[in-house]
mmCIF file of C-alpha atoms and ligand atoms in Angstrom:
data_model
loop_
_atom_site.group_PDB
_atom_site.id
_atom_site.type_symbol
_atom_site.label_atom_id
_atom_site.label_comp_id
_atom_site.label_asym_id
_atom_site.label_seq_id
_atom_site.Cartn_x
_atom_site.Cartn_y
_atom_site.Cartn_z
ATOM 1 C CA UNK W 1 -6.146 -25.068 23.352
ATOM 2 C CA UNK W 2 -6.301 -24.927 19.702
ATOM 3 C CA UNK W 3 -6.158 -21.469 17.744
ATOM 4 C CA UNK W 4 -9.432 -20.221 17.182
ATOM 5 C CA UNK W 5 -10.476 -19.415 13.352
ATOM 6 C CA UNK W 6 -11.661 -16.283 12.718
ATOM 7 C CA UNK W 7 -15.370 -15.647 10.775
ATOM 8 C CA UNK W 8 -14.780 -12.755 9.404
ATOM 9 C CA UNK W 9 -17.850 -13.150 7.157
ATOM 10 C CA UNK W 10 -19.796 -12.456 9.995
ATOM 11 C CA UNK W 11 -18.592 -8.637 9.904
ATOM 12 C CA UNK W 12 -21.127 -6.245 8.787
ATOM 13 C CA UNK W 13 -23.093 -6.865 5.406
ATOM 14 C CA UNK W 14 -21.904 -9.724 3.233
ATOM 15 C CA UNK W 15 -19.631 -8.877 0.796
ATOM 16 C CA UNK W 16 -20.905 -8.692 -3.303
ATOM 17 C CA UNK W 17 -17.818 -10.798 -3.785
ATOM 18 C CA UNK W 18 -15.746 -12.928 -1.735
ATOM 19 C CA UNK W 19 -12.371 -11.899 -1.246
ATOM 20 C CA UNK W 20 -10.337 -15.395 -1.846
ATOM 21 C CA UNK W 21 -8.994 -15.709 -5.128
ATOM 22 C CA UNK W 22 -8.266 -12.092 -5.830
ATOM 23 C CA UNK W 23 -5.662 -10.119 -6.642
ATOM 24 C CA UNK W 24 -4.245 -6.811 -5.016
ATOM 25 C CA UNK W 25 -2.792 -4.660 -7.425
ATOM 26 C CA UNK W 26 -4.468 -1.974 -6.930
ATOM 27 C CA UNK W 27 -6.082 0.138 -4.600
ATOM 28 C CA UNK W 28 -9.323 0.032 -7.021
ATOM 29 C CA UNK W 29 -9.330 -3.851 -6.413
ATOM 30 C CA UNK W 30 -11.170 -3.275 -3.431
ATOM 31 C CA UNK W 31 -14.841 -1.595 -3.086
ATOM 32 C CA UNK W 32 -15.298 1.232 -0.656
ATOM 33 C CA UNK W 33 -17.327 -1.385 1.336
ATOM 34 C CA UNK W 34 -14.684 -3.954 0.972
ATOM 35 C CA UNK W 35 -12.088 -1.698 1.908
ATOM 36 C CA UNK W 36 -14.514 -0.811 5.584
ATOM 37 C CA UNK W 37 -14.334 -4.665 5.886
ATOM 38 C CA UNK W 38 -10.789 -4.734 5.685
ATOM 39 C CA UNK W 39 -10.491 -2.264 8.311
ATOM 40 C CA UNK W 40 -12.774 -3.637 10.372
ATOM 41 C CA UNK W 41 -11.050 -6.924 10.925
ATOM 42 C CA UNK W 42 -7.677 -5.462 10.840
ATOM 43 C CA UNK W 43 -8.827 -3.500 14.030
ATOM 44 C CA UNK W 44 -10.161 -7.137 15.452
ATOM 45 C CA UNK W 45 -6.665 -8.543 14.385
ATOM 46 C CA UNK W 46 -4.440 -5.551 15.923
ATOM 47 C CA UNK W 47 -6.818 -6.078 19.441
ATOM 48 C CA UNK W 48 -6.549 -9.775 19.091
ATOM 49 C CA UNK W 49 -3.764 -11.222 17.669
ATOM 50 C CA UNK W 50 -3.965 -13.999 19.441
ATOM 51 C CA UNK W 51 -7.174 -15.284 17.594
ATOM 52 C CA UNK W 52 -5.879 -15.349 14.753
ATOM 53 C CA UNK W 53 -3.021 -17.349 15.262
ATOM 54 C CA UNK W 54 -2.803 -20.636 13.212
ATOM 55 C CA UNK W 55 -5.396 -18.844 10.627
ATOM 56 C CA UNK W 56 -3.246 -19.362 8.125
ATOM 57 C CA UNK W 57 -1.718 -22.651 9.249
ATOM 58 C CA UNK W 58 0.172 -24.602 6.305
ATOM 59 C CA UNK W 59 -0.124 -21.612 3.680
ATOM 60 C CA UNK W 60 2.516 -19.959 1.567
ATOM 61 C CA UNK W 61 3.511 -17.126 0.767
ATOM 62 C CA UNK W 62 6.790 -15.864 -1.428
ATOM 63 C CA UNK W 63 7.797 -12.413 -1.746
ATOM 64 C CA UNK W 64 9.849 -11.051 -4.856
ATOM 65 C CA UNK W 65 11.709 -7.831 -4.289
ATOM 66 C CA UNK W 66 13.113 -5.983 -7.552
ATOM 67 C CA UNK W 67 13.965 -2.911 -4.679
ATOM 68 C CA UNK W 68 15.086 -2.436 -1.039
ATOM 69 C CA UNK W 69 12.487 -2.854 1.848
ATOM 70 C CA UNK W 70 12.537 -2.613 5.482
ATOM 71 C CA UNK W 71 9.083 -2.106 6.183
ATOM 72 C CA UNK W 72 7.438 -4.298 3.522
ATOM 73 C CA UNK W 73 10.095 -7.027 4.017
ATOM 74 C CA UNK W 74 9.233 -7.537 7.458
ATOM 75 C CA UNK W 75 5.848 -6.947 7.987
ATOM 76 C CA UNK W 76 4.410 -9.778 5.105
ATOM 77 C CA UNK W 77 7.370 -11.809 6.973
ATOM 78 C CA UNK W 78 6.454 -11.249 10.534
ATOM 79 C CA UNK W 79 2.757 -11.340 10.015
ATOM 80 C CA UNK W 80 2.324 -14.199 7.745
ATOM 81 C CA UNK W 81 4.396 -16.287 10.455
ATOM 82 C CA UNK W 82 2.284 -14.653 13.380
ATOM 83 C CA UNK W 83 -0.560 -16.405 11.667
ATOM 84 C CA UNK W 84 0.430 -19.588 11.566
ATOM 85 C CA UNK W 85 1.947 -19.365 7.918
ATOM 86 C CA UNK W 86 5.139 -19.797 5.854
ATOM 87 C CA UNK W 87 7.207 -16.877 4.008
ATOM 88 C CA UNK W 88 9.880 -17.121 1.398
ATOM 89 C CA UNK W 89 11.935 -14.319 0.445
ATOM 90 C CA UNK W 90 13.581 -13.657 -2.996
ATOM 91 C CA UNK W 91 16.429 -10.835 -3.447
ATOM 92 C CA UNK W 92 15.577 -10.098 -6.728
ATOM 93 C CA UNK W 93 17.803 -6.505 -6.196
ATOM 94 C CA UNK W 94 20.027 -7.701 -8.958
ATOM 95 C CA UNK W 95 18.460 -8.680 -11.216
ATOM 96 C CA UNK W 96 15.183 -7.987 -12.776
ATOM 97 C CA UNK W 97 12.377 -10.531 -11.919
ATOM 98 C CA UNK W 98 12.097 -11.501 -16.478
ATOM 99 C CA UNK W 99 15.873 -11.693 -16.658
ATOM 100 C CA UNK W 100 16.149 -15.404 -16.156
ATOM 101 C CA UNK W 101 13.080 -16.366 -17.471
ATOM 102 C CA UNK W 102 9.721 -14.957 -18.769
ATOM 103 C CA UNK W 103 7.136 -14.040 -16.256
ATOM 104 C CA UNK W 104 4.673 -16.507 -17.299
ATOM 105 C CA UNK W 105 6.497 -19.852 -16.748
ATOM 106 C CA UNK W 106 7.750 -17.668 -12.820
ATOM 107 C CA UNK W 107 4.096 -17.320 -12.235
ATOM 108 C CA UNK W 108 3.269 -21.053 -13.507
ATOM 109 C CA UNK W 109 5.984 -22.341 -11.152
ATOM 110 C CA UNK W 110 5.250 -20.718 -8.247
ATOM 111 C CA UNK W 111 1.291 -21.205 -8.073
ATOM 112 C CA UNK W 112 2.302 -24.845 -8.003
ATOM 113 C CA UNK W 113 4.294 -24.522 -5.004
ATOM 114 C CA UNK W 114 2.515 -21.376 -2.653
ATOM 115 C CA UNK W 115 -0.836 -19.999 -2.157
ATOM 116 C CA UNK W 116 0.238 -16.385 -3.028
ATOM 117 C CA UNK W 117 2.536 -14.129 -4.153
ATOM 118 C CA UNK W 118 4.033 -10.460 -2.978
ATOM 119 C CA UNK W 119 5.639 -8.233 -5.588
ATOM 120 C CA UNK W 120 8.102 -5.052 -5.071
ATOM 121 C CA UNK W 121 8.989 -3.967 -9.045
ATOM 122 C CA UNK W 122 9.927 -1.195 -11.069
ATOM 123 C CA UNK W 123 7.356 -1.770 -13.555
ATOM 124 C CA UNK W 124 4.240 -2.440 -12.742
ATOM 125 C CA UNK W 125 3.263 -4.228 -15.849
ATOM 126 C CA UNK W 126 5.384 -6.340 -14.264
ATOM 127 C CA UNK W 127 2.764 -7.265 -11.424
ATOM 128 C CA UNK W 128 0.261 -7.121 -13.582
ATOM 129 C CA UNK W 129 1.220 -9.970 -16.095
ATOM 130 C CA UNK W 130 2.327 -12.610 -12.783
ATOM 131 C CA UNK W 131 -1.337 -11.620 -12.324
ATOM 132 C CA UNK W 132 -2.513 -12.583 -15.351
ATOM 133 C CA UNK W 133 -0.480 -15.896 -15.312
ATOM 134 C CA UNK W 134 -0.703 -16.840 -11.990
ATOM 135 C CA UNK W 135 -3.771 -18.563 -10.402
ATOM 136 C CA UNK W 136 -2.870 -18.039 -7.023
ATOM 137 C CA UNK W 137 -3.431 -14.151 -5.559
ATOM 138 C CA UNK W 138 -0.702 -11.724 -6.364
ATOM 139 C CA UNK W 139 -0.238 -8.819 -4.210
ATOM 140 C CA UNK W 140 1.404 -5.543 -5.294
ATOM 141 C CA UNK W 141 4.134 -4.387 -2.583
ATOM 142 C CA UNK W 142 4.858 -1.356 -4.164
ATOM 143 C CA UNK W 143 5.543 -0.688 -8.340
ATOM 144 C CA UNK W 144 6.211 2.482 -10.089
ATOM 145 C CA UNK W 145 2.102 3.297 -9.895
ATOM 146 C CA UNK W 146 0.979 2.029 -6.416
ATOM 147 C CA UNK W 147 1.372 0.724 -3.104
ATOM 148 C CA UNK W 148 -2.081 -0.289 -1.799
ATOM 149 C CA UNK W 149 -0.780 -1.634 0.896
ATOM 150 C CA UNK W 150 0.919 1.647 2.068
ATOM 151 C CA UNK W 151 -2.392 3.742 1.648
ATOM 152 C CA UNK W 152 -4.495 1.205 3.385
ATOM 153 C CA UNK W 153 -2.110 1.101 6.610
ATOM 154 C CA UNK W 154 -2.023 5.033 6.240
ATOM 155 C CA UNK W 155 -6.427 5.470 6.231
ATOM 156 C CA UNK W 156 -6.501 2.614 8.811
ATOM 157 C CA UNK W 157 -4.239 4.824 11.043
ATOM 158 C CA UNK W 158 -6.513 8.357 10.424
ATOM 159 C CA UNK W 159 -8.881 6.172 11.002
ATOM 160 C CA UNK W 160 -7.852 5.208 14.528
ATOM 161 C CA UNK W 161 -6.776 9.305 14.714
ATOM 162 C CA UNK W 162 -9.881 10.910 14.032
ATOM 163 C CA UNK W 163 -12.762 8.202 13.663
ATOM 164 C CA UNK W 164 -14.831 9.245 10.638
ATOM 165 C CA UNK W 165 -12.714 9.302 7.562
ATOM 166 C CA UNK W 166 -15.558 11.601 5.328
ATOM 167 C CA UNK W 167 -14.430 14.192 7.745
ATOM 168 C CA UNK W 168 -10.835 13.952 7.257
ATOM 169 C CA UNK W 169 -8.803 16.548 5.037
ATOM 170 C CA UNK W 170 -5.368 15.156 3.946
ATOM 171 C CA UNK W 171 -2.610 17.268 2.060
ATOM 172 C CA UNK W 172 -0.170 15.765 0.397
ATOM 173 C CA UNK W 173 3.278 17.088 -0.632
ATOM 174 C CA UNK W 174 5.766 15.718 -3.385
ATOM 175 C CA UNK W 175 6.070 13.445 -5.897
ATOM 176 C CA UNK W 176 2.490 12.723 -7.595
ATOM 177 C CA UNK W 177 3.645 9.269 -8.371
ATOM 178 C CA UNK W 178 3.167 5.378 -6.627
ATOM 179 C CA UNK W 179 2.489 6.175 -3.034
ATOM 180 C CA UNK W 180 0.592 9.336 -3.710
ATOM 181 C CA UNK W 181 -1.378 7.432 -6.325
ATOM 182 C CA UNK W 182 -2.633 4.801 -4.000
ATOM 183 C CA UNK W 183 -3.635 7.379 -1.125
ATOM 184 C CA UNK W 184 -5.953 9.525 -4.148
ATOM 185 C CA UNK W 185 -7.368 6.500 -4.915
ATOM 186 C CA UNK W 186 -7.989 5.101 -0.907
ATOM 187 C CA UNK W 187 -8.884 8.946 -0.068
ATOM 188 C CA UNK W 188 -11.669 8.642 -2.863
ATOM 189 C CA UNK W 189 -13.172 5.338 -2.196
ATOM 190 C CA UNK W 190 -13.308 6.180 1.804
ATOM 191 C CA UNK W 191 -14.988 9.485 1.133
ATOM 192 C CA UNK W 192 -11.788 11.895 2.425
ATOM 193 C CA UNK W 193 -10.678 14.599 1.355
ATOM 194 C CA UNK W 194 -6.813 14.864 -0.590
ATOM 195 C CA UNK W 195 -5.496 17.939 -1.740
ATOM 196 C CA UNK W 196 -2.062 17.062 -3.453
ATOM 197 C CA UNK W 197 0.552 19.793 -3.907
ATOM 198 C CA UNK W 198 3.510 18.977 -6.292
ATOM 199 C CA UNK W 199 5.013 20.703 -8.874
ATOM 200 C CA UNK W 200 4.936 21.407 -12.314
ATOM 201 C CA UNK W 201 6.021 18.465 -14.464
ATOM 202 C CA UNK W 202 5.145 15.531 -11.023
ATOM 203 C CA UNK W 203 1.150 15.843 -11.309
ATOM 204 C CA UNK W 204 -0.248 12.427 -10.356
ATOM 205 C CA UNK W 205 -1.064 9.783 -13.606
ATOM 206 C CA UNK W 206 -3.448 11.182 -15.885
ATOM 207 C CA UNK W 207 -5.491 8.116 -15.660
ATOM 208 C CA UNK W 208 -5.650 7.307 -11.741
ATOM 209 C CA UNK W 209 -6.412 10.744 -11.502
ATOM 210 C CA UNK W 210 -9.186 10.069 -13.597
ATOM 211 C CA UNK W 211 -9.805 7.140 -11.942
ATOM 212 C CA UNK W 212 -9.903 8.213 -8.358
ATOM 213 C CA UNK W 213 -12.351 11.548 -9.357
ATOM 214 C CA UNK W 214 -14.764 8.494 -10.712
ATOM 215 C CA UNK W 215 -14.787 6.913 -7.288
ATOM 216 C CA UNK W 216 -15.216 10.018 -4.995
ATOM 217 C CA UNK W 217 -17.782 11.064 -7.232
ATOM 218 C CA UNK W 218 -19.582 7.976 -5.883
ATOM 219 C CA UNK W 219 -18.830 8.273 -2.412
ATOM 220 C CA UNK W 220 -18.662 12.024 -2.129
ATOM 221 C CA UNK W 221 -15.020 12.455 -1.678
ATOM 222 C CA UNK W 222 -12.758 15.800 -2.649
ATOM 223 C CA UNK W 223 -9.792 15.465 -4.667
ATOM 224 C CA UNK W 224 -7.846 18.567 -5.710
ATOM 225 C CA UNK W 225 -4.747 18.798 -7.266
ATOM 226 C CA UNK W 226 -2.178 22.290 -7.262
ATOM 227 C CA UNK W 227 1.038 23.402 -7.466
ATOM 228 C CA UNK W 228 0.636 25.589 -4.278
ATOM 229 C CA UNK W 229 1.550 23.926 -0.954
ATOM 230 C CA UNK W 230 0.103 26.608 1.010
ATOM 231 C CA UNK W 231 -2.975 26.301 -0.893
ATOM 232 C CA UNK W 232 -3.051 23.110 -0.068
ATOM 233 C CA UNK W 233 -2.146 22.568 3.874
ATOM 234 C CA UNK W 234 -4.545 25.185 5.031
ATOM 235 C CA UNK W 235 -6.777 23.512 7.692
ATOM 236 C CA UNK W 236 -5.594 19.908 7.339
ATOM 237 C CA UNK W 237 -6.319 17.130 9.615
ATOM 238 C CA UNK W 238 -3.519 15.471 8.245
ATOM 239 C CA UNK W 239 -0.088 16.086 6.350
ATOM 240 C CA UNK W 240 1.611 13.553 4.542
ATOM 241 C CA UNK W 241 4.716 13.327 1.742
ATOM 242 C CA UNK W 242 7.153 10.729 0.667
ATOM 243 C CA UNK W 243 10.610 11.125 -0.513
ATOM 244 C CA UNK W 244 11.561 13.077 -2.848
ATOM 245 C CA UNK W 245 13.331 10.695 -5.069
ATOM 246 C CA UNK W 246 11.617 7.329 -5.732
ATOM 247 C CA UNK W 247 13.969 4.573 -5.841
ATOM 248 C CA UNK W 248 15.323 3.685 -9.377
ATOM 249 C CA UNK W 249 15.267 7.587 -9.606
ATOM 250 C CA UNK W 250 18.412 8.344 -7.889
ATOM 251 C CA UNK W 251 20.492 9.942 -11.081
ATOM 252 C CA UNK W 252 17.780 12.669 -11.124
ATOM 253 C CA UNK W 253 18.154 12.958 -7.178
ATOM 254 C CA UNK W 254 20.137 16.583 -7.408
ATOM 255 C CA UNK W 255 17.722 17.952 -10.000
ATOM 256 C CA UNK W 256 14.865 17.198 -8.090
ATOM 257 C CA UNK W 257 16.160 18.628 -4.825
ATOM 258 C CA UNK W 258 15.653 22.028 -6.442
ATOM 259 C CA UNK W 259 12.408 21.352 -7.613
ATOM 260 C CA UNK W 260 10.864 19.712 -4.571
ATOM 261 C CA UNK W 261 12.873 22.400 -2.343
ATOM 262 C CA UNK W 262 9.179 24.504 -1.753
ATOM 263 C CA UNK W 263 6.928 21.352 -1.067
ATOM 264 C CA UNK W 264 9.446 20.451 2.111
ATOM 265 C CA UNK W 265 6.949 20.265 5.532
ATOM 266 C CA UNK W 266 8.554 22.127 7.905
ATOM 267 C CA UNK W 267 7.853 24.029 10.838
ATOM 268 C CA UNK W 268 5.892 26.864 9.073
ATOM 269 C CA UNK W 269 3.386 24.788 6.672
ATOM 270 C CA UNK W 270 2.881 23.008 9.260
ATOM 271 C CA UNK W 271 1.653 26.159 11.030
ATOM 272 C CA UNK W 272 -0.714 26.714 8.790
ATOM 273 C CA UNK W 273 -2.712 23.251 9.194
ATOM 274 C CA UNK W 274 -5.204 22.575 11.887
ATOM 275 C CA UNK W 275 -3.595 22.873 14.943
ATOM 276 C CA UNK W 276 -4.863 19.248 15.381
ATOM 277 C CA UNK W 277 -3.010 18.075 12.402
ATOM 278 C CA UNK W 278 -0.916 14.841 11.796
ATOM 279 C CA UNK W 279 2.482 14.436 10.136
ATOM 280 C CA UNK W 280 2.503 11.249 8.065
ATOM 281 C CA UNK W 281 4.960 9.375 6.085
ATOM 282 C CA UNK W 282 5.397 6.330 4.282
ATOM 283 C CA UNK W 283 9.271 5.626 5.035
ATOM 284 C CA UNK W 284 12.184 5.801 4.871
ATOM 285 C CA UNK W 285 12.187 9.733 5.614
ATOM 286 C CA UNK W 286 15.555 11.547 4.227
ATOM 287 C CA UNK W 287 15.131 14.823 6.931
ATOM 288 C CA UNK W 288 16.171 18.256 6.176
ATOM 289 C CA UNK W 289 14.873 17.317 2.623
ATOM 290 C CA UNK W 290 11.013 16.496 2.434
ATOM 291 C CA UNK W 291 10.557 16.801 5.990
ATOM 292 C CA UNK W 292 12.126 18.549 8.707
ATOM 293 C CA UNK W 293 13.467 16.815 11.910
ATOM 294 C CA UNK W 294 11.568 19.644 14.112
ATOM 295 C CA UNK W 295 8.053 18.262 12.249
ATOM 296 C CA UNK W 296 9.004 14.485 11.941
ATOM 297 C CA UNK W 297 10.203 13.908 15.334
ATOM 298 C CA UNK W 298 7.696 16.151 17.032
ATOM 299 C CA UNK W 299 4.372 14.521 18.855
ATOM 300 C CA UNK W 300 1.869 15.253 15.659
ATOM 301 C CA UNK W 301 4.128 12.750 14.184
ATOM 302 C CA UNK W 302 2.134 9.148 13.606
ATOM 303 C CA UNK W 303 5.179 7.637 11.090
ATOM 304 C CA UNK W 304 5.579 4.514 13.435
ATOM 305 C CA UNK W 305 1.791 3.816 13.725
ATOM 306 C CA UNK W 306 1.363 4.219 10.150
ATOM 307 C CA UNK W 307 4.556 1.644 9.661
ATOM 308 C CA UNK W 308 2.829 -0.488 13.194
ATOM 309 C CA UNK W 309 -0.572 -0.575 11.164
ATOM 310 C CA UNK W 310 1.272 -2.154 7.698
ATOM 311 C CA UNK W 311 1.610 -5.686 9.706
ATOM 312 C CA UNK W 312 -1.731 -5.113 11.042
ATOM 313 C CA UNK W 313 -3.898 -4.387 7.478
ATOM 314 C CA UNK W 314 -1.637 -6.922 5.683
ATOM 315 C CA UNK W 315 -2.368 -9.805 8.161
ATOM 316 C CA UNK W 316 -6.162 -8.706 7.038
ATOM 317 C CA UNK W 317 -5.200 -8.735 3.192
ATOM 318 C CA UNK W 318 -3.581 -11.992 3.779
ATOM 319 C CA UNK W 319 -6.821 -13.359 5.687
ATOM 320 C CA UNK W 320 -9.187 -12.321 3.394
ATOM 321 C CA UNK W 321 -7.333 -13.526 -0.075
ATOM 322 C CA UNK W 322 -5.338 -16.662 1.366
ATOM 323 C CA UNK W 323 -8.186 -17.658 4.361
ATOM 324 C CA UNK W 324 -10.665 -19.815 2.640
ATOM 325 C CA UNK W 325 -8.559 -22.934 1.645
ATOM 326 C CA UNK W 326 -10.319 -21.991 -1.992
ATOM 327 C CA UNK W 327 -7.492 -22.197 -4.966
ATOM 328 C CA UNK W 328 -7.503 -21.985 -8.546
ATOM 329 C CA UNK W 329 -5.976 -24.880 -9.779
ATOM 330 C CA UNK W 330 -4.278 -24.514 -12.915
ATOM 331 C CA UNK W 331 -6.106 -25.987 -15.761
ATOM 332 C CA UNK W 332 -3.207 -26.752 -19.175
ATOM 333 C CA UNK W 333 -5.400 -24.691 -21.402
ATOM 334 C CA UNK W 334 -5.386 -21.540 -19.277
ATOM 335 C CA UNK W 335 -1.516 -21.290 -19.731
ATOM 336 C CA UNK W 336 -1.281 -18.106 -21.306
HETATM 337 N N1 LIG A 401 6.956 2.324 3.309
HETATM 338 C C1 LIG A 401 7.567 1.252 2.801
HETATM 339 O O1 LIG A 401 7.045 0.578 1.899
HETATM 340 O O2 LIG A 401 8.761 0.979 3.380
HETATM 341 P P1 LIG A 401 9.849 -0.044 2.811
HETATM 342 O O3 LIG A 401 10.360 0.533 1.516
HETATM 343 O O4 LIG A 401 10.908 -0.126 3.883
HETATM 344 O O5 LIG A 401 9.185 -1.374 2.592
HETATM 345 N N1 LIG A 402 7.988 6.667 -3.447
HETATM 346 C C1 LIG A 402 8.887 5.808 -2.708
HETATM 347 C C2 LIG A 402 8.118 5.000 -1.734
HETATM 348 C C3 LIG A 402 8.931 4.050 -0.889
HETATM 349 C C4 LIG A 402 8.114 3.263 0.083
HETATM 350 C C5 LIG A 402 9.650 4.944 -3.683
HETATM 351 O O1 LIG A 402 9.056 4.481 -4.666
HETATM 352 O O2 LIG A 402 10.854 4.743 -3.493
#
């Protein structure tokens, strides 16, 4: 019997825009209501993979990767294949993705070859200009700023906790920077709540803060921002941080062990959220420094859904950008 193809405009209200030939680069690429869709068929992919295989029959994808991944890596990998699609992976760990040769003529290669492309940089200007270059969708894997993909598995996965995400109180603790970004911006267009505790000198971006406050003041969301973790994880649904040194940060790794040192979830914050409460991560976890074994390996702990639900949502990104056999073909006067 031949795979069965999806309509996944038939979910809920049409969408303002379509999703094919779109970029994800940030989490603010997607409307509130688009990002319900994507949940919603993510949830129809995770209960039904086998629908969905061959939906992506005789695409391709290639994946550049300035960083190390585990997670990312394999779940583009794994799900692209599981839906009938091609991956191709470039180890771009020594070198920078410009060294060889400028962005623009990368970008005008490989939208000649594949239908889309999956970035992991240090700079996310980077992402940005194969975005502006490329006419194929470019999809941000995680940059200094953001990692959209991260946040969506993350809501996706309190969704499946606790049902109604306007409900849902998250505190975050650590670094204000790329994964924390993304989760402020998902938390606002979904209509959560986010308190983020870091400290002095590690507030989110200026601007996404800005950003995301713009959002949830359109969809009624609460974003606060302190320096006072206890402050922050009283009553939480859900409890969340990320390492404490980003990668390409590791010369500053001793400094910030000192400053981080009173944002570590243990045992007693913990205490002090609902007694309902979730611990979440993004991964890789370093315990005994942001997190404690006793909290990460204990039962509140939903790290390997929230890792699960990354293959799930990203077969949905995939589906929705790559599903309509629409392309931009390159016209010679848009090479810019
Ligand atoms: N959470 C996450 O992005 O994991 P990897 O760095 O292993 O891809
Ligand atoms: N903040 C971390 C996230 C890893 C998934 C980093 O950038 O290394």
């Amino acid at each position: 019997m031949g795979a069965r193809v999806y309509d996944y405009a038939a979910l809920g209200e049409p969408l303002e825009q379509p999703f094919v030939r779109r970029d994800l680069i940030s989490v603010q690429d997607f409307s509130p209501e688009e990002i319900r869709s994507l949940f919603e068929l993510t949830n129809i992919i995770k209960n039904r993979p086998a629908d969905f295989r061959g939906a992506l029959a005789g695409k391709q994808l290639v994946l550049f990767f300035e960083k190390a991944s585990l997670r990312t890596h394999l779940t583009f990998e794994a799900g692209m294949a599981s839906l009938g699609g091609t991956s191709f992976f470039m180890d771009q760990t020594r070198a920078r993705l410009h060294e060889r040769e400028p962005l623009r003529d990368i970008a005008h290669n490989v939208e000649r070859w594949v239908d889309a492309v999956v970035l992991r940089t240090y700079e996310h200007q980077t992402i940005v200009e194969m975005a502006q270059h490329a006419c194929i969708p470019v999809i941000n894997a995680l940059s200094d700023l953001e990692h959209p993909c991260q946040a969506f598995a993350d809501f996706f996965t309190l969704q499946e906790k606790f049902g109604d995400l306007r409900q849902v109180r998250m505190a975050y603790f650590g670094d204000g920077n790329n994964v924390a970004h993304s989760l402020m911006l998902a938390a606002a267009s979904l209509g959560s709540s986010l308190t983020l505790a870091t400290p002095a000198g590690y507030a989110p971006n200026p601007e996404i803060t800005a950003a995301a406050l713009a959002i949830a003041a359109t969809t009624g969301a609460r974003l606060e921002l302190t320096e006072d973790p206890w402050a922050a994880v009283s009553g939480a649904d859900a409890i969340y941080t990320d390492v404490w040194t980003s990668m390409g940060q590791e010369d500053e790794a001793i400094e910030r062990a000192a400053i981080f040192a009173p944002y570590q979830v243990n045992e007693a914050l913990k205490s002090k959220a609902a007694p309902h409460a979730v611990f979440m991560h993004c991964l890789p976890a370093h315990r005994e420094q942001e997190v404690t074994t006793g909290v990460i390996d204990s039962p509140c702990s939903v790290v390997f859904d929230q890792a699960e639900n990354r293959m799930h949502v990203q077969k949905a990104i995939l589906l929705l950008l790559l599903g309509s056999g629409v392309r931009r073909f390159p016209s010679r006067s848009n090479h810019a």
